[in-house]
C-alpha cells in the first residue's frame, strides 16, 4: 500500500465528496475491533465508523454517554490496524468537545494522533460549529451528526423520530448549513423524515449519510451487530437484517459443546 496521499485506492474524507458529486452511494458500517473490521473491510465497505455505540454493543451500557476518549482510542486504533482501503471515522465521545472549543480541538488532535483514523464524527449543530471549524482548520476532517443524536438522549427523553414538526425541521436545516459552512466533509442524518433528509442533502455541499432517514441521502450507515442479525431484540423500522449471525454462532457453539461432550472433538487427526 502506498502512502496515504499517493494511494488512489484509499478512501478519504475527500472521496466522500467526490462520491456525492458522482452520484455514487456511500456505504458505511460500524466496527469496534480488529477482526470484525477486517471482515467488513475485505467485503468492500467504503467507510467504517468506530461509533460511540461501542458503549452499547461492546460494553452493554444503556446509552452512549459513559464511553471515554481513552476507550474510543482503544477501539479506533484496533479498527485502523485492520483497514487498508476504507475510511475509518472515529466518534468523539460525549464530554470530549462540549466544554470548550480548545478542549474539543485538543481531544480531536489526540484521537487522530493515537488512532490513525481518517476523520472524526461529532454530534450537534450551530452550537458546536465554531469548534468544528477549529478542528477542520487544524487539518482534521469532520463528519457532523444531526437529527437523533444519542449523546443527547437524556435531553430528548427517548429514541423517537426527530424533526417531525416545522420548527425542529427548520432548526435541523439551519444546523446542517452551519456545519456545511464550518467545513464538514459529511453529515450523518439519524431518524428524521425522508423528505427532510432529501432536502438537506440537496442544500449542502457535504455528503449526507442516513440512518433511518430514507433513501435520498448520499449514503447509509448501520451498526454491524444490528445489520448482521447479532442483536435480535432491537428491530426499529429502519433496520434490515442482512444476515443472521446470531443463529449461525448459536448453532456453532452448540455443535462445539456437543462434540466436546461426546469426545468426538478433538479427533485423532486434531491431536498432536
PDB file of C-alpha atoms in Angstrom:
ATOM      1  CA  UNK A   1       0.000   0.000   0.000  1.00  0.00           C
ATOM      2  CA  UNK A   2       1.272   3.455  -0.870  1.00  0.00           C
ATOM      3  CA  UNK A   3       1.473   6.472   1.360  1.00  0.00           C
ATOM      4  CA  UNK A   4      -1.983   7.923   2.064  1.00  0.00           C
ATOM      5  CA  UNK A   5      -1.729  10.934  -0.240  1.00  0.00           C
ATOM      6  CA  UNK A   6      -0.488   8.912  -3.205  1.00  0.00           C
ATOM      7  CA  UNK A   7      -2.650   5.805  -2.844  1.00  0.00           C
ATOM      8  CA  UNK A   8      -5.546   6.391  -5.206  1.00  0.00           C
ATOM      9  CA  UNK A   9      -7.476   3.387  -3.890  1.00  0.00           C
ATOM     10  CA  UNK A  10      -7.612   4.710  -0.320  1.00  0.00           C
ATOM     11  CA  UNK A  11     -10.994   6.163   0.617  1.00  0.00           C
ATOM     12  CA  UNK A  12     -10.613   9.530   2.350  1.00  0.00           C
ATOM     13  CA  UNK A  13     -12.993  12.217   3.547  1.00  0.00           C
ATOM     14  CA  UNK A  14     -12.414  13.918   0.185  1.00  0.00           C
ATOM     15  CA  UNK A  15     -13.572  10.737  -1.555  1.00  0.00           C
ATOM     16  CA  UNK A  16     -16.983  11.097   0.118  1.00  0.00           C
ATOM     17  CA  UNK A  17     -17.424  14.485  -1.544  1.00  0.00           C
ATOM     18  CA  UNK A  18     -16.338  13.013  -4.885  1.00  0.00           C
ATOM     19  CA  UNK A  19     -18.830  10.165  -4.491  1.00  0.00           C
ATOM     20  CA  UNK A  20     -21.627  12.647  -3.786  1.00  0.00           C
ATOM     21  CA  UNK A  21     -20.699  14.609  -6.922  1.00  0.00           C
ATOM     22  CA  UNK A  22     -20.656  11.404  -8.974  1.00  0.00           C
ATOM     23  CA  UNK A  23     -23.972  10.185  -7.578  1.00  0.00           C
ATOM     24  CA  UNK A  24     -22.372   7.050  -6.111  1.00  0.00           C
ATOM     25  CA  UNK A  25     -23.926   5.911  -2.843  1.00  0.00           C
ATOM     26  CA  UNK A  26     -21.624   5.744   0.198  1.00  0.00           C
ATOM     27  CA  UNK A  27     -21.664   2.561   2.304  1.00  0.00           C
ATOM     28  CA  UNK A  28     -20.724   2.754   5.967  1.00  0.00           C
ATOM     29  CA  UNK A  29     -20.984   0.260   8.822  1.00  0.00           C
ATOM     30  CA  UNK A  30     -19.715   0.315  12.382  1.00  0.00           C
ATOM     31  CA  UNK A  31     -16.939  -1.856  13.801  1.00  0.00           C
ATOM     32  CA  UNK A  32     -15.078  -1.733  17.097  1.00  0.00           C
ATOM     33  CA  UNK A  33     -12.410  -4.445  16.858  1.00  0.00           C
ATOM     34  CA  UNK A  34      -9.655  -5.699  14.546  1.00  0.00           C
ATOM     35  CA  UNK A  35     -11.275  -8.981  13.497  1.00  0.00           C
ATOM     36  CA  UNK A  36     -14.694  -7.587  12.643  1.00  0.00           C
ATOM     37  CA  UNK A  37     -13.220  -4.552  10.882  1.00  0.00           C
ATOM     38  CA  UNK A  38     -11.029  -6.830   8.759  1.00  0.00           C
ATOM     39  CA  UNK A  39     -14.066  -8.789   7.560  1.00  0.00           C
ATOM     40  CA  UNK A  40     -16.076  -5.645   6.792  1.00  0.00           C
ATOM     41  CA  UNK A  41     -13.119  -4.004   5.011  1.00  0.00           C
ATOM     42  CA  UNK A  42     -12.473  -7.122   2.902  1.00  0.00           C
ATOM     43  CA  UNK A  43     -16.160  -7.184   1.910  1.00  0.00           C
ATOM     44  CA  UNK A  44     -15.646  -3.825   0.194  1.00  0.00           C
ATOM     45  CA  UNK A  45     -17.210  -1.231   2.507  1.00  0.00           C
ATOM     46  CA  UNK A  46     -16.395   2.434   1.771  1.00  0.00           C
ATOM     47  CA  UNK A  47     -16.167   3.524   5.399  1.00  0.00           C
ATOM     48  CA  UNK A  48     -16.126   2.062   8.887  1.00  0.00           C
ATOM     49  CA  UNK A  49     -17.479   4.142  11.751  1.00  0.00           C
ATOM     50  CA  UNK A  50     -15.951   3.421  15.140  1.00  0.00           C
ATOM     51  CA  UNK A  51     -19.091   4.632  16.821  1.00  0.00           C
ATOM     52  CA  UNK A  52     -19.605   5.562  20.430  1.00  0.00           C
ATOM     53  CA  UNK A  53     -22.283   2.882  20.054  1.00  0.00           C
ATOM     54  CA  UNK A  54     -19.424   0.680  21.294  1.00  0.00           C
ATOM     55  CA  UNK A  55     -20.761   1.793  24.674  1.00  0.00           C
ATOM     56  CA  UNK A  56     -23.897  -0.278  23.966  1.00  0.00           C
ATOM     57  CA  UNK A  57     -22.627  -3.032  21.661  1.00  0.00           C
ATOM     58  CA  UNK A  58     -19.311  -3.801  23.346  1.00  0.00           C
ATOM     59  CA  UNK A  59     -19.795  -2.704  26.960  1.00  0.00           C
ATOM     60  CA  UNK A  60     -23.529  -3.278  27.468  1.00  0.00           C
ATOM     61  CA  UNK A  61     -24.331   0.261  28.603  1.00  0.00           C
ATOM     62  CA  UNK A  62     -27.860   1.611  28.166  1.00  0.00           C
ATOM     63  CA  UNK A  63     -26.685   4.600  26.110  1.00  0.00           C
ATOM     64  CA  UNK A  64     -23.559   6.126  24.576  1.00  0.00           C
ATOM     65  CA  UNK A  65     -22.733   8.719  27.231  1.00  0.00           C
ATOM     66  CA  UNK A  66     -20.433   6.625  29.507  1.00  0.00           C
ATOM     67  CA  UNK A  67     -17.745   5.820  26.925  1.00  0.00           C
ATOM     68  CA  UNK A  68     -14.489   7.770  27.312  1.00  0.00           C
ATOM     69  CA  UNK A  69     -11.864   9.216  24.990  1.00  0.00           C
ATOM     70  CA  UNK A  70      -9.392   6.538  26.097  1.00  0.00           C
ATOM     71  CA  UNK A  71     -11.890   3.777  25.281  1.00  0.00           C
ATOM     72  CA  UNK A  72     -12.682   5.286  21.861  1.00  0.00           C
ATOM     73  CA  UNK A  73      -8.953   5.472  21.101  1.00  0.00           C
ATOM     74  CA  UNK A  74      -8.573   1.784  22.026  1.00  0.00           C
ATOM     75  CA  UNK A  75     -11.398   0.716  19.702  1.00  0.00           C
ATOM     76  CA  UNK A  76     -10.418   3.028  16.829  1.00  0.00           C
ATOM     77  CA  UNK A  77      -6.768   2.006  16.934  1.00  0.00           C
ATOM     78  CA  UNK A  78      -7.818  -1.648  16.704  1.00  0.00           C
ATOM     79  CA  UNK A  79     -10.037  -0.948  13.683  1.00  0.00           C
ATOM     80  CA  UNK A  80      -7.440   1.171  11.864  1.00  0.00           C
ATOM     81  CA  UNK A  81      -4.936  -1.690  12.097  1.00  0.00           C
ATOM     82  CA  UNK A  82      -7.340  -3.868  10.065  1.00  0.00           C
ATOM     83  CA  UNK A  83      -8.103  -1.336   7.334  1.00  0.00           C
ATOM     84  CA  UNK A  84      -6.007  -0.632   4.268  1.00  0.00           C
ATOM     85  CA  UNK A  85      -8.588   0.877   1.920  1.00  0.00           C
ATOM     86  CA  UNK A  86     -11.736   2.101   3.659  1.00  0.00           C
ATOM     87  CA  UNK A  87     -12.122   5.393   5.521  1.00  0.00           C
ATOM     88  CA  UNK A  88     -12.130   4.909   9.292  1.00  0.00           C
ATOM     89  CA  UNK A  89     -14.192   7.502  11.158  1.00  0.00           C
ATOM     90  CA  UNK A  90     -13.982   7.763  14.946  1.00  0.00           C
ATOM     91  CA  UNK A  91     -16.727   9.249  17.110  1.00  0.00           C
ATOM     92  CA  UNK A  92     -15.711  11.946  19.547  1.00  0.00           C
ATOM     93  CA  UNK A  93     -17.465  10.778  22.732  1.00  0.00           C
ATOM     94  CA  UNK A  94     -19.743  12.785  24.980  1.00  0.00           C
ATOM     95  CA  UNK A  95     -17.794  15.311  27.047  1.00  0.00           C
ATOM     96  CA  UNK A  96     -14.790  15.496  24.724  1.00  0.00           C
ATOM     97  CA  UNK A  97     -15.839  18.672  22.899  1.00  0.00           C
ATOM     98  CA  UNK A  98     -18.818  20.187  24.746  1.00  0.00           C
ATOM     99  CA  UNK A  99     -16.806  22.009  27.444  1.00  0.00           C
ATOM    100  CA  UNK A 100     -14.882  24.408  25.217  1.00  0.00           C
ATOM    101  CA  UNK A 101     -13.557  24.943  21.709  1.00  0.00           C
ATOM    102  CA  UNK A 102      -9.971  24.462  22.876  1.00  0.00           C
ATOM    103  CA  UNK A 103     -10.871  21.256  24.699  1.00  0.00           C
ATOM    104  CA  UNK A 104     -12.540  19.920  21.562  1.00  0.00           C
ATOM    105  CA  UNK A 105      -9.562  20.726  19.327  1.00  0.00           C
ATOM    106  CA  UNK A 106      -7.122  19.227  21.836  1.00  0.00           C
ATOM    107  CA  UNK A 107      -9.108  15.982  22.109  1.00  0.00           C
ATOM    108  CA  UNK A 108      -9.562  15.798  18.338  1.00  0.00           C
ATOM    109  CA  UNK A 109      -5.819  16.086  17.766  1.00  0.00           C
ATOM    110  CA  UNK A 110      -5.123  13.445  20.406  1.00  0.00           C
ATOM    111  CA  UNK A 111      -7.617  10.973  18.919  1.00  0.00           C
ATOM    112  CA  UNK A 112      -6.191  11.370  15.404  1.00  0.00           C
ATOM    113  CA  UNK A 113      -2.579  11.115  16.623  1.00  0.00           C
ATOM    114  CA  UNK A 114      -3.213   7.999  18.713  1.00  0.00           C
ATOM    115  CA  UNK A 115      -5.549   6.101  16.344  1.00  0.00           C
ATOM    116  CA  UNK A 116      -4.625   6.970  12.763  1.00  0.00           C
ATOM    117  CA  UNK A 117      -8.313   7.437  11.911  1.00  0.00           C
ATOM    118  CA  UNK A 118      -9.126   9.381   8.764  1.00  0.00           C
ATOM    119  CA  UNK A 119     -11.927  11.544  10.195  1.00  0.00           C
ATOM    120  CA  UNK A 120     -13.864  12.309  13.369  1.00  0.00           C
ATOM    121  CA  UNK A 121     -17.622  12.469  13.919  1.00  0.00           C
ATOM    122  CA  UNK A 122     -19.337  14.962  16.224  1.00  0.00           C
ATOM    123  CA  UNK A 123     -22.964  15.377  17.285  1.00  0.00           C
ATOM    124  CA  UNK A 124     -24.600  18.800  17.262  1.00  0.00           C
ATOM    125  CA  UNK A 125     -25.393  21.822  15.143  1.00  0.00           C
ATOM    126  CA  UNK A 126     -24.769  25.559  15.322  1.00  0.00           C
ATOM    127  CA  UNK A 127     -23.637  25.371  18.931  1.00  0.00           C
ATOM    128  CA  UNK A 128     -20.526  23.366  18.005  1.00  0.00           C
ATOM    129  CA  UNK A 129     -19.892  24.824  14.525  1.00  0.00           C
ATOM    130  CA  UNK A 130     -17.033  27.019  15.761  1.00  0.00           C
ATOM    131  CA  UNK A 131     -15.347  24.023  17.427  1.00  0.00           C
ATOM    132  CA  UNK A 132     -15.731  22.027  14.221  1.00  0.00           C
ATOM    133  CA  UNK A 133     -14.175  24.846  12.216  1.00  0.00           C
ATOM    134  CA  UNK A 134     -11.210  24.868  14.594  1.00  0.00           C
ATOM    135  CA  UNK A 135     -10.738  21.120  14.169  1.00  0.00           C
ATOM    136  CA  UNK A 136     -11.056  21.333  10.379  1.00  0.00           C
ATOM    137  CA  UNK A 137      -8.604  24.260  10.366  1.00  0.00           C
ATOM    138  CA  UNK A 138      -6.200  22.005  12.274  1.00  0.00           C
ATOM    139  CA  UNK A 139      -6.301  19.654   9.271  1.00  0.00           C
ATOM    140  CA  UNK A 140      -8.708  17.049  10.631  1.00  0.00           C
ATOM    141  CA  UNK A 141     -11.757  16.030   8.548  1.00  0.00           C
ATOM    142  CA  UNK A 142     -15.023  16.122  10.484  1.00  0.00           C
ATOM    143  CA  UNK A 143     -18.376  14.441   9.909  1.00  0.00           C
ATOM    144  CA  UNK A 144     -21.352  16.084  11.591  1.00  0.00           C
ATOM    145  CA  UNK A 145     -24.356  14.308  13.101  1.00  0.00           C
ATOM    146  CA  UNK A 146     -27.884  15.735  13.251  1.00  0.00           C
ATOM    147  CA  UNK A 147     -31.391  14.503  13.990  1.00  0.00           C
ATOM    148  CA  UNK A 148     -31.446  11.856  16.690  1.00  0.00           C
ATOM    149  CA  UNK A 149     -28.162  12.471  18.475  1.00  0.00           C
ATOM    150  CA  UNK A 150     -27.721   9.676  21.035  1.00  0.00           C
ATOM    151  CA  UNK A 151     -25.328  11.691  23.210  1.00  0.00           C
ATOM    152  CA  UNK A 152     -28.287  13.985  23.941  1.00  0.00           C
ATOM    153  CA  UNK A 153     -30.675  11.140  24.726  1.00  0.00           C
ATOM    154  CA  UNK A 154     -31.412  12.408  28.246  1.00  0.00           C
ATOM    155  CA  UNK A 155     -32.448  15.751  26.786  1.00  0.00           C
ATOM    156  CA  UNK A 156     -34.707  14.134  24.172  1.00  0.00           C
ATOM    157  CA  UNK A 157     -36.154  11.621  26.622  1.00  0.00           C
ATOM    158  CA  UNK A 158     -36.065   8.742  24.150  1.00  0.00           C
ATOM    159  CA  UNK A 159     -35.043   7.494  20.720  1.00  0.00           C
ATOM    160  CA  UNK A 160     -38.067   8.746  18.794  1.00  0.00           C
ATOM    161  CA  UNK A 161     -38.213  10.348  15.347  1.00  0.00           C
ATOM    162  CA  UNK A 162     -36.690  13.824  15.279  1.00  0.00           C
ATOM    163  CA  UNK A 163     -37.647  16.968  13.300  1.00  0.00           C
ATOM    164  CA  UNK A 164     -41.277  15.958  12.864  1.00  0.00           C
ATOM    165  CA  UNK A 165     -42.591  19.488  13.400  1.00  0.00           C
ATOM    166  CA  UNK A 166     -41.787  22.532  11.296  1.00  0.00           C
ATOM    167  CA  UNK A 167     -39.767  24.341  13.971  1.00  0.00           C
ATOM    168  CA  UNK A 168     -37.432  21.424  14.603  1.00  0.00           C
ATOM    169  CA  UNK A 169     -37.134  20.742  10.862  1.00  0.00           C
ATOM    170  CA  UNK A 170     -36.132  24.363  10.272  1.00  0.00           C
ATOM    171  CA  UNK A 171     -33.572  24.130  13.093  1.00  0.00           C
ATOM    172  CA  UNK A 172     -32.108  20.982  11.525  1.00  0.00           C
ATOM    173  CA  UNK A 173     -31.734  22.750   8.177  1.00  0.00           C
ATOM    174  CA  UNK A 174     -30.049  25.725   9.876  1.00  0.00           C
ATOM    175  CA  UNK A 175     -27.727  23.367  11.729  1.00  0.00           C
ATOM    176  CA  UNK A 176     -26.855  21.490   8.533  1.00  0.00           C
ATOM    177  CA  UNK A 177     -25.986  24.742   6.768  1.00  0.00           C
ATOM    178  CA  UNK A 178     -23.868  25.818   9.756  1.00  0.00           C
ATOM    179  CA  UNK A 179     -21.962  22.516   9.727  1.00  0.00           C
ATOM    180  CA  UNK A 180     -21.507  22.818   5.967  1.00  0.00           C
ATOM    181  CA  UNK A 181     -20.106  26.329   6.376  1.00  0.00           C
ATOM    182  CA  UNK A 182     -17.750  25.061   9.107  1.00  0.00           C
ATOM    183  CA  UNK A 183     -16.254  22.664   6.571  1.00  0.00           C
ATOM    184  CA  UNK A 184     -17.573  19.201   7.429  1.00  0.00           C
ATOM    185  CA  UNK A 185     -16.980  16.510   4.820  1.00  0.00           C
ATOM    186  CA  UNK A 186     -20.240  14.720   5.571  1.00  0.00           C
ATOM    187  CA  UNK A 187     -23.283  14.878   7.836  1.00  0.00           C
ATOM    188  CA  UNK A 188     -24.949  11.860   9.422  1.00  0.00           C
ATOM    189  CA  UNK A 189     -28.731  12.276   9.486  1.00  0.00           C
ATOM    190  CA  UNK A 190     -30.333   9.942  12.026  1.00  0.00           C
ATOM    191  CA  UNK A 191     -34.011   9.120  12.356  1.00  0.00           C
ATOM    192  CA  UNK A 192     -35.501  12.118  10.544  1.00  0.00           C
ATOM    193  CA  UNK A 193     -38.277  12.192   7.918  1.00  0.00           C
ATOM    194  CA  UNK A 194     -37.066  11.046   4.491  1.00  0.00           C
ATOM    195  CA  UNK A 195     -38.350  14.185   2.748  1.00  0.00           C
ATOM    196  CA  UNK A 196     -36.375  16.402   5.130  1.00  0.00           C
ATOM    197  CA  UNK A 197     -33.197  14.333   4.719  1.00  0.00           C
ATOM    198  CA  UNK A 198     -33.531  14.549   0.929  1.00  0.00           C
ATOM    199  CA  UNK A 199     -33.999  18.315   1.161  1.00  0.00           C
ATOM    200  CA  UNK A 200     -30.940  18.757   3.377  1.00  0.00           C
ATOM    201  CA  UNK A 201     -28.882  16.567   1.018  1.00  0.00           C
ATOM    202  CA  UNK A 202     -29.675  18.898  -1.862  1.00  0.00           C
ATOM    203  CA  UNK A 203     -28.837  22.027   0.172  1.00  0.00           C
ATOM    204  CA  UNK A 204     -25.375  21.132   1.477  1.00  0.00           C
ATOM    205  CA  UNK A 205     -22.024  20.591  -0.215  1.00  0.00           C
ATOM    206  CA  UNK A 206     -21.162  17.888   2.327  1.00  0.00           C
ATOM    207  CA  UNK A 207     -22.162  14.290   1.696  1.00  0.00           C
ATOM    208  CA  UNK A 208     -25.058  13.015   3.808  1.00  0.00           C
ATOM    209  CA  UNK A 209     -25.129   9.574   5.398  1.00  0.00           C
ATOM    210  CA  UNK A 210     -28.500   8.411   6.617  1.00  0.00           C
ATOM    211  CA  UNK A 211     -29.692   6.010   9.281  1.00  0.00           C
ATOM    212  CA  UNK A 212     -33.457   5.904   9.428  1.00  0.00           C
ATOM    213  CA  UNK A 213     -33.564   8.891   7.062  1.00  0.00           C
ATOM    214  CA  UNK A 214     -34.837   7.360   3.828  1.00  0.00           C
ATOM    215  CA  UNK A 215     -33.119   6.752   0.506  1.00  0.00           C
ATOM    216  CA  UNK A 216     -32.494  10.348  -0.534  1.00  0.00           C
ATOM    217  CA  UNK A 217     -29.216  10.716   1.367  1.00  0.00           C
ATOM    218  CA  UNK A 218     -25.807  10.233  -0.263  1.00  0.00           C
ATOM    219  CA  UNK A 219     -25.150   7.055   1.735  1.00  0.00           C
ATOM    220  CA  UNK A 220     -26.251   4.795   4.560  1.00  0.00           C
ATOM    221  CA  UNK A 221     -24.793   3.611   7.877  1.00  0.00           C
ATOM    222  CA  UNK A 222     -25.842   0.781  10.192  1.00  0.00           C
ATOM    223  CA  UNK A 223     -24.441  -0.775  13.347  1.00  0.00           C
ATOM    224  CA  UNK A 224     -22.889  -4.070  12.204  1.00  0.00           C
ATOM    225  CA  UNK A 225     -24.342  -6.108  15.090  1.00  0.00           C
ATOM    226  CA  UNK A 226     -27.823  -4.905  14.117  1.00  0.00           C
ATOM    227  CA  UNK A 227     -27.440  -5.225  10.341  1.00  0.00           C
ATOM    228  CA  UNK A 228     -25.966  -8.736  10.578  1.00  0.00           C
ATOM    229  CA  UNK A 229     -28.610 -10.034  12.970  1.00  0.00           C
ATOM    230  CA  UNK A 230     -26.450 -10.439  16.057  1.00  0.00           C
ATOM    231  CA  UNK A 231     -28.792  -8.340  18.174  1.00  0.00           C
ATOM    232  CA  UNK A 232     -32.247  -9.920  17.994  1.00  0.00           C
ATOM    233  CA  UNK A 233     -34.364  -7.791  20.316  1.00  0.00           C
ATOM    234  CA  UNK A 234     -33.646  -4.461  18.604  1.00  0.00           C
ATOM    235  CA  UNK A 235     -35.660  -4.001  15.376  1.00  0.00           C
ATOM    236  CA  UNK A 236     -36.624  -0.410  14.580  1.00  0.00           C
ATOM    237  CA  UNK A 237     -38.426   0.333  11.312  1.00  0.00           C
ATOM    238  CA  UNK A 238     -35.250   1.452   9.516  1.00  0.00           C
ATOM    239  CA  UNK A 239     -33.256  -1.708  10.291  1.00  0.00           C
ATOM    240  CA  UNK A 240     -32.931  -4.609   7.857  1.00  0.00           C
ATOM    241  CA  UNK A 241     -31.161  -7.846   8.820  1.00  0.00           C
ATOM    242  CA  UNK A 242     -28.755  -8.710   6.002  1.00  0.00           C
ATOM    243  CA  UNK A 243     -27.624 -11.919   7.731  1.00  0.00           C
ATOM    244  CA  UNK A 244     -28.455 -13.985  10.817  1.00  0.00           C
ATOM    245  CA  UNK A 245     -25.109 -14.206  12.583  1.00  0.00           C
ATOM    246  CA  UNK A 246     -26.859 -14.855  15.905  1.00  0.00           C
ATOM    247  CA  UNK A 247     -28.310 -18.116  14.558  1.00  0.00           C
ATOM    248  CA  UNK A 248     -25.023 -19.127  12.913  1.00  0.00           C
ATOM    249  CA  UNK A 249     -22.985 -18.502  16.077  1.00  0.00           C
ATOM    250  CA  UNK A 250     -25.526 -20.201  18.335  1.00  0.00           C
ATOM    251  CA  UNK A 251     -25.544 -23.329  16.172  1.00  0.00           C
ATOM    252  CA  UNK A 252     -21.732 -23.315  16.009  1.00  0.00           C
ATOM    253  CA  UNK A 253     -21.355 -23.060  19.783  1.00  0.00           C
ATOM    254  CA  UNK A 254     -23.954 -25.784  20.313  1.00  0.00           C
ATOM    255  CA  UNK A 255     -22.132 -28.082  17.871  1.00  0.00           C
ATOM    256  CA  UNK A 256     -18.852 -27.411  19.682  1.00  0.00           C
ATOM    257  CA  UNK A 257     -20.446 -28.268  23.042  1.00  0.00           C
ATOM    258  CA  UNK A 258     -21.901 -31.481  21.610  1.00  0.00           C
ATOM    259  CA  UNK A 259     -18.579 -32.599  20.107  1.00  0.00           C
ATOM    260  CA  UNK A 260     -16.638 -31.918  23.309  1.00  0.00           C
ATOM    261  CA  UNK A 261     -19.242 -33.732  25.422  1.00  0.00           C
ATOM    262  CA  UNK A 262     -19.324 -36.834  23.200  1.00  0.00           C
ATOM    263  CA  UNK A 263     -15.480 -36.785  22.861  1.00  0.00           C
ATOM    264  CA  UNK A 264     -15.586 -36.526  19.061  1.00  0.00           C
ATOM    265  CA  UNK A 265     -13.526 -33.317  19.399  1.00  0.00           C
ATOM    266  CA  UNK A 266     -10.608 -33.285  19.254  1.00  0.00           C
ATOM    267  CA  UNK A 267     -10.241 -36.269  16.945  1.00  0.00           C
ATOM    268  CA  UNK A 268      -7.038 -38.230  16.412  1.00  0.00           C
ATOM    269  CA  UNK A 269      -6.189 -36.081  13.391  1.00  0.00           C
ATOM    270  CA  UNK A 270      -6.693 -32.957  15.525  1.00  0.00           C
ATOM    271  CA  UNK A 271      -4.340 -34.169  18.218  1.00  0.00           C
ATOM    272  CA  UNK A 272      -0.534 -33.988  18.392  1.00  0.00           C
TER     273      UNK A 272
END
